Short mmCIF file of C-alpha atoms in Angstrom, two decimals:
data_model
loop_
_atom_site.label_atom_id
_atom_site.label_comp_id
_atom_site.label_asym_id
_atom_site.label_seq_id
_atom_site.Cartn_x
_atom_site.Cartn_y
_atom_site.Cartn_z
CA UNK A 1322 0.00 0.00 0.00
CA UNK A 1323 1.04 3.42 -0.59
CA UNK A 1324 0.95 6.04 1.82
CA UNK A 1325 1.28 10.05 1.70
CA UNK A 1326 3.92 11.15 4.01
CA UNK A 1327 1.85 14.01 5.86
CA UNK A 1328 4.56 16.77 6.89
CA UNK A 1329 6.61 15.89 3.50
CA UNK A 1330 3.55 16.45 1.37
CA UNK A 1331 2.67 19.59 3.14
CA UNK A 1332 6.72 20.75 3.08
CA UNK A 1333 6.40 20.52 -0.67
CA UNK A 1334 3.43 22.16 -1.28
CA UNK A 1335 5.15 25.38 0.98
CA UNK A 1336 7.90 25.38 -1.22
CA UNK A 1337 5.89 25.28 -4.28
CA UNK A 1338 3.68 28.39 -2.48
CA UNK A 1339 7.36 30.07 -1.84
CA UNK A 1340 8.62 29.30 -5.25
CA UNK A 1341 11.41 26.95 -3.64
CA UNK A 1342 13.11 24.18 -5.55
CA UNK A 1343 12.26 20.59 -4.23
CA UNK A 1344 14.62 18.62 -4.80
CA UNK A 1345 13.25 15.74 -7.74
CA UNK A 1346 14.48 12.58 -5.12
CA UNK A 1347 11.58 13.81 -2.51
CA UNK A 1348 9.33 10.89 -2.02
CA UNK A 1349 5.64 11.57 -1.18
CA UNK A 1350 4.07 8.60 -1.36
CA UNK A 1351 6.12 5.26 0.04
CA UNK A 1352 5.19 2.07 0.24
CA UNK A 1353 4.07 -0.02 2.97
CA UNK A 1354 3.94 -3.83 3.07
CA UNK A 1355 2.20 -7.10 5.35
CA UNK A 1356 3.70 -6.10 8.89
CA UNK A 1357 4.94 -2.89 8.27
CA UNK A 1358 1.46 -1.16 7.26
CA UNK A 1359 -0.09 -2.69 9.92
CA UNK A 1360 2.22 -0.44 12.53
CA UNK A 1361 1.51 2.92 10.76
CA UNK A 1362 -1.51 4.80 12.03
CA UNK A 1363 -3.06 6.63 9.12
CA UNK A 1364 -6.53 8.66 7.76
CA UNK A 1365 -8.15 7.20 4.88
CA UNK A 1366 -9.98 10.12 1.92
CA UNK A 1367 -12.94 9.71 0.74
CA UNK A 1368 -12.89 10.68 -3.39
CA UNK A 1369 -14.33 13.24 -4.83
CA UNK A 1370 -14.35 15.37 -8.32
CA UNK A 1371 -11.35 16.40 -9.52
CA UNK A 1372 -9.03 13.80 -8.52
CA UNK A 1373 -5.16 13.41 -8.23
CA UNK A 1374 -4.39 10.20 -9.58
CA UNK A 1375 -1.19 7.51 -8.94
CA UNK A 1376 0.19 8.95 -11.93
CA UNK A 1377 0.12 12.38 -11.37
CA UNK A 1378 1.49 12.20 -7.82
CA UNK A 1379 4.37 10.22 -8.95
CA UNK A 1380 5.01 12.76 -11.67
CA UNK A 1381 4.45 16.07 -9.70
CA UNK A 1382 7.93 17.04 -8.62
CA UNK A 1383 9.27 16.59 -12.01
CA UNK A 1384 6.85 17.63 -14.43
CA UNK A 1385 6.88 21.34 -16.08
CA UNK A 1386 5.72 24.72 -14.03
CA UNK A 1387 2.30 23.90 -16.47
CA UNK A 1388 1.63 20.71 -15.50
CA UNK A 1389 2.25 21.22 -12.00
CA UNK A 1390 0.13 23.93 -11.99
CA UNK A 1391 -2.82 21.96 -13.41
CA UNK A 1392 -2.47 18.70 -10.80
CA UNK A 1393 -2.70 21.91 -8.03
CA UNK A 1394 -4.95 23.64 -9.31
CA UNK A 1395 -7.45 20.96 -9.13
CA UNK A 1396 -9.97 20.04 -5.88
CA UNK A 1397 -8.47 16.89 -5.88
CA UNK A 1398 -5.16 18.04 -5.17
CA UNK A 1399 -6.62 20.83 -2.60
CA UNK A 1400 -8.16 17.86 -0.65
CA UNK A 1401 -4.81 15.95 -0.07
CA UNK A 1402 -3.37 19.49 1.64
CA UNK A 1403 -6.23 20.02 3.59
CA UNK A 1404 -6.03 16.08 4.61
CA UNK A 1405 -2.63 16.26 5.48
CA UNK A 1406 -3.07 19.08 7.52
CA UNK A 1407 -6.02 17.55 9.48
CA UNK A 1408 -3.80 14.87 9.65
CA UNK A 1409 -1.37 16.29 11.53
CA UNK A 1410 -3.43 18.17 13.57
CA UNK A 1411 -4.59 14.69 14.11
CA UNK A 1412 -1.65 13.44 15.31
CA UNK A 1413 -1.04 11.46 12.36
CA UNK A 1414 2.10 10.98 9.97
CA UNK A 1415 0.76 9.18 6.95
CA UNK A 1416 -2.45 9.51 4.99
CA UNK A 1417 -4.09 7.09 2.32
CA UNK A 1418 -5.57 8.74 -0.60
CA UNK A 1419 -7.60 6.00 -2.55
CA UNK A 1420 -6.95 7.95 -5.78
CA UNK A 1421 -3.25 8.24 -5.75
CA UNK A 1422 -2.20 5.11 -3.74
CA UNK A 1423 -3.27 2.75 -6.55
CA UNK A 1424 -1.77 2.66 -9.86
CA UNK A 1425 -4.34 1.67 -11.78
CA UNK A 1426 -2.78 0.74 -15.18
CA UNK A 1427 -1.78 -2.56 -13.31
CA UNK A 1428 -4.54 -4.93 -13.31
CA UNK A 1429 -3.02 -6.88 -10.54
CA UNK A 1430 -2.35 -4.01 -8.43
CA UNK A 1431 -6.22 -2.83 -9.09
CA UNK A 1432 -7.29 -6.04 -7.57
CA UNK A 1433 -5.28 -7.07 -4.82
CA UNK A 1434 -6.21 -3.44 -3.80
CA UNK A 1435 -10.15 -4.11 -4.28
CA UNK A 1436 -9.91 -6.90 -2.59
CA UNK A 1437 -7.85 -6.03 0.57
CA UNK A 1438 -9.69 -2.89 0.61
CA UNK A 1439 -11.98 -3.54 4.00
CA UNK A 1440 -8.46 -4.82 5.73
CA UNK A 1441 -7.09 -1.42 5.04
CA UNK A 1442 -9.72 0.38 6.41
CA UNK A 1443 -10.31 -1.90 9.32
CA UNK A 1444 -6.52 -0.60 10.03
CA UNK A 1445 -7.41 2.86 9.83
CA UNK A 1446 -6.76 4.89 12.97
CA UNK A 1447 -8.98 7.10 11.69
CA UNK A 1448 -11.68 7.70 8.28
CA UNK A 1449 -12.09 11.32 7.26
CA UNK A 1450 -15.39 11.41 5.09
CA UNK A 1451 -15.10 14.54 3.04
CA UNK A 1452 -18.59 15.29 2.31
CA UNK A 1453 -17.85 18.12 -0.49
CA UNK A 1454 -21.45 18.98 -1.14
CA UNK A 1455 -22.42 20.02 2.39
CA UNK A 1456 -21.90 22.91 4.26
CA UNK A 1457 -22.28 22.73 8.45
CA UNK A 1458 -25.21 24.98 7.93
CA UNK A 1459 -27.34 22.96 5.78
CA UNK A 1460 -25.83 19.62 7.70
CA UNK A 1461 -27.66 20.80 10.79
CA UNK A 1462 -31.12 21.38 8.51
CA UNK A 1463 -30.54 17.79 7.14
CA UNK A 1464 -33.53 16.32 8.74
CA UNK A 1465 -35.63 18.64 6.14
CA UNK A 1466 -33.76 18.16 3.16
CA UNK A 1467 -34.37 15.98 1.11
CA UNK A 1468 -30.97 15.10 -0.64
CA UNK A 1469 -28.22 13.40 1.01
CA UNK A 1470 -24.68 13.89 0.63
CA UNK A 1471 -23.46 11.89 -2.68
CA UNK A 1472 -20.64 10.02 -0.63
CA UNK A 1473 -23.64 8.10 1.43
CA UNK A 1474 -25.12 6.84 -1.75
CA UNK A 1475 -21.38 5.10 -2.81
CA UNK A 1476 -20.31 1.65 -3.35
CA UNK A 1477 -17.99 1.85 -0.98
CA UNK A 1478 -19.38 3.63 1.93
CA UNK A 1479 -20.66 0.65 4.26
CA UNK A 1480 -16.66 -0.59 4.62
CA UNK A 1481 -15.11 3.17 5.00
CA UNK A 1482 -18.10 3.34 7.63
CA UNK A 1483 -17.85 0.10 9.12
CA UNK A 1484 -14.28 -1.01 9.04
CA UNK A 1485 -12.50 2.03 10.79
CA UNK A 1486 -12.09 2.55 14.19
CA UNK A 1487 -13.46 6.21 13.73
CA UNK A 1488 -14.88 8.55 11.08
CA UNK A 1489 -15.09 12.18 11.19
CA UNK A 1490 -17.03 13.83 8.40
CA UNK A 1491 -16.31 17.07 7.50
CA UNK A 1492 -18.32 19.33 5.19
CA UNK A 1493 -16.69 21.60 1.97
CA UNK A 1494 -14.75 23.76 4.25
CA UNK A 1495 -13.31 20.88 6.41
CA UNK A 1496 -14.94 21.90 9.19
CA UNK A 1497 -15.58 18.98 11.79
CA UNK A 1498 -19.21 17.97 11.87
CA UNK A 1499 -19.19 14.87 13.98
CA UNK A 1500 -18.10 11.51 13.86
CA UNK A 1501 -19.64 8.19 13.31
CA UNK A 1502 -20.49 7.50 16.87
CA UNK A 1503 -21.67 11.04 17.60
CA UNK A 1504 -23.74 11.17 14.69
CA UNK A 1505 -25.41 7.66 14.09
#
């Protein structure tokens, strides 16, 4: 499995803000294996529009100025900052991004990860449901609405709601608006 590196992620992105030079050997993402993933605590993301894929995180410190400013520029990419930096707040050093963690040009890859996909979130410390189309104000009128955040109505929502020891949802501006136990 492949996991962000939280305070290396969010080191790069300040230089890039600071017009720095990071150096083109800076890993991001690393990869974790049988016992050694099951040591790491880490926060799962839920997907969304816009994503950052295997691809272009493996790419993104050696691409041009234009590409690099297209993989930022998109909410994807905005999403894995603002997770890191819950992250850390958290307490956490590494963060799995379901987008970017898989290359998904390797068939094998694409399925041991479907299929080990409930282990991984059962290992979790924590589950940070992003729920993009919400704002806390309208979460608290929820009882009168009458549409529901898209990532409830997902294939995968009953494991990433299930299998980790805790969610916290967060609406489009990342602020905290319960978690699973609070809120069910």
């Amino acid at each position: 499995m492949r996991l962000i590196d939280v305070v290396t992620m969010l080191n790069v992105e300040t230089s890039f803000n600071e017009e720095k030079e990071v150096p083109r050997t800076t890993k991001v993402l690393k990869e974790f294996y049988g016992a050694g993933l099951a040591k790491k605590k880490y926060a799962t993301y839920i997907e969304g529009e816009q994503e950052v894929l295997f691809e272009d995180m493996k790419q993104l410190l050696i691409v041009s100025d234009e590409e690099r400013k297209d993989i930022r520029g998109r909410t994807g990419y905005m999403k894995i900052i603002d997770t890191c930096k819950q992250a850390q707040k958290d307490g956490l050093q590494w963060v799995w991004i379901d987008t970017c963690r898989i290359n998904k040009e390797s068939s094998a890859e694409l399925s041991e990860a479907i299929n080990s996909m409930y282990k991984w979130y059962a290992n979790a410390e924590l589950c940070y449901a992003y729920l993009h189309d919400i704002s806390l104000d309208t979460w608290t009128d929820r009882i009168e609405r009458k549409d529901t955040p898209k990532w409830f109505s997902r294939g995968w929502t009953l494991q990433e709601l299930i299998a980790p020891k805790g969610v916290d949802f967060f609406d489009q501006e990342w602020e905290w608006i319960g978690d699973k136990a609070e809120l069910a």
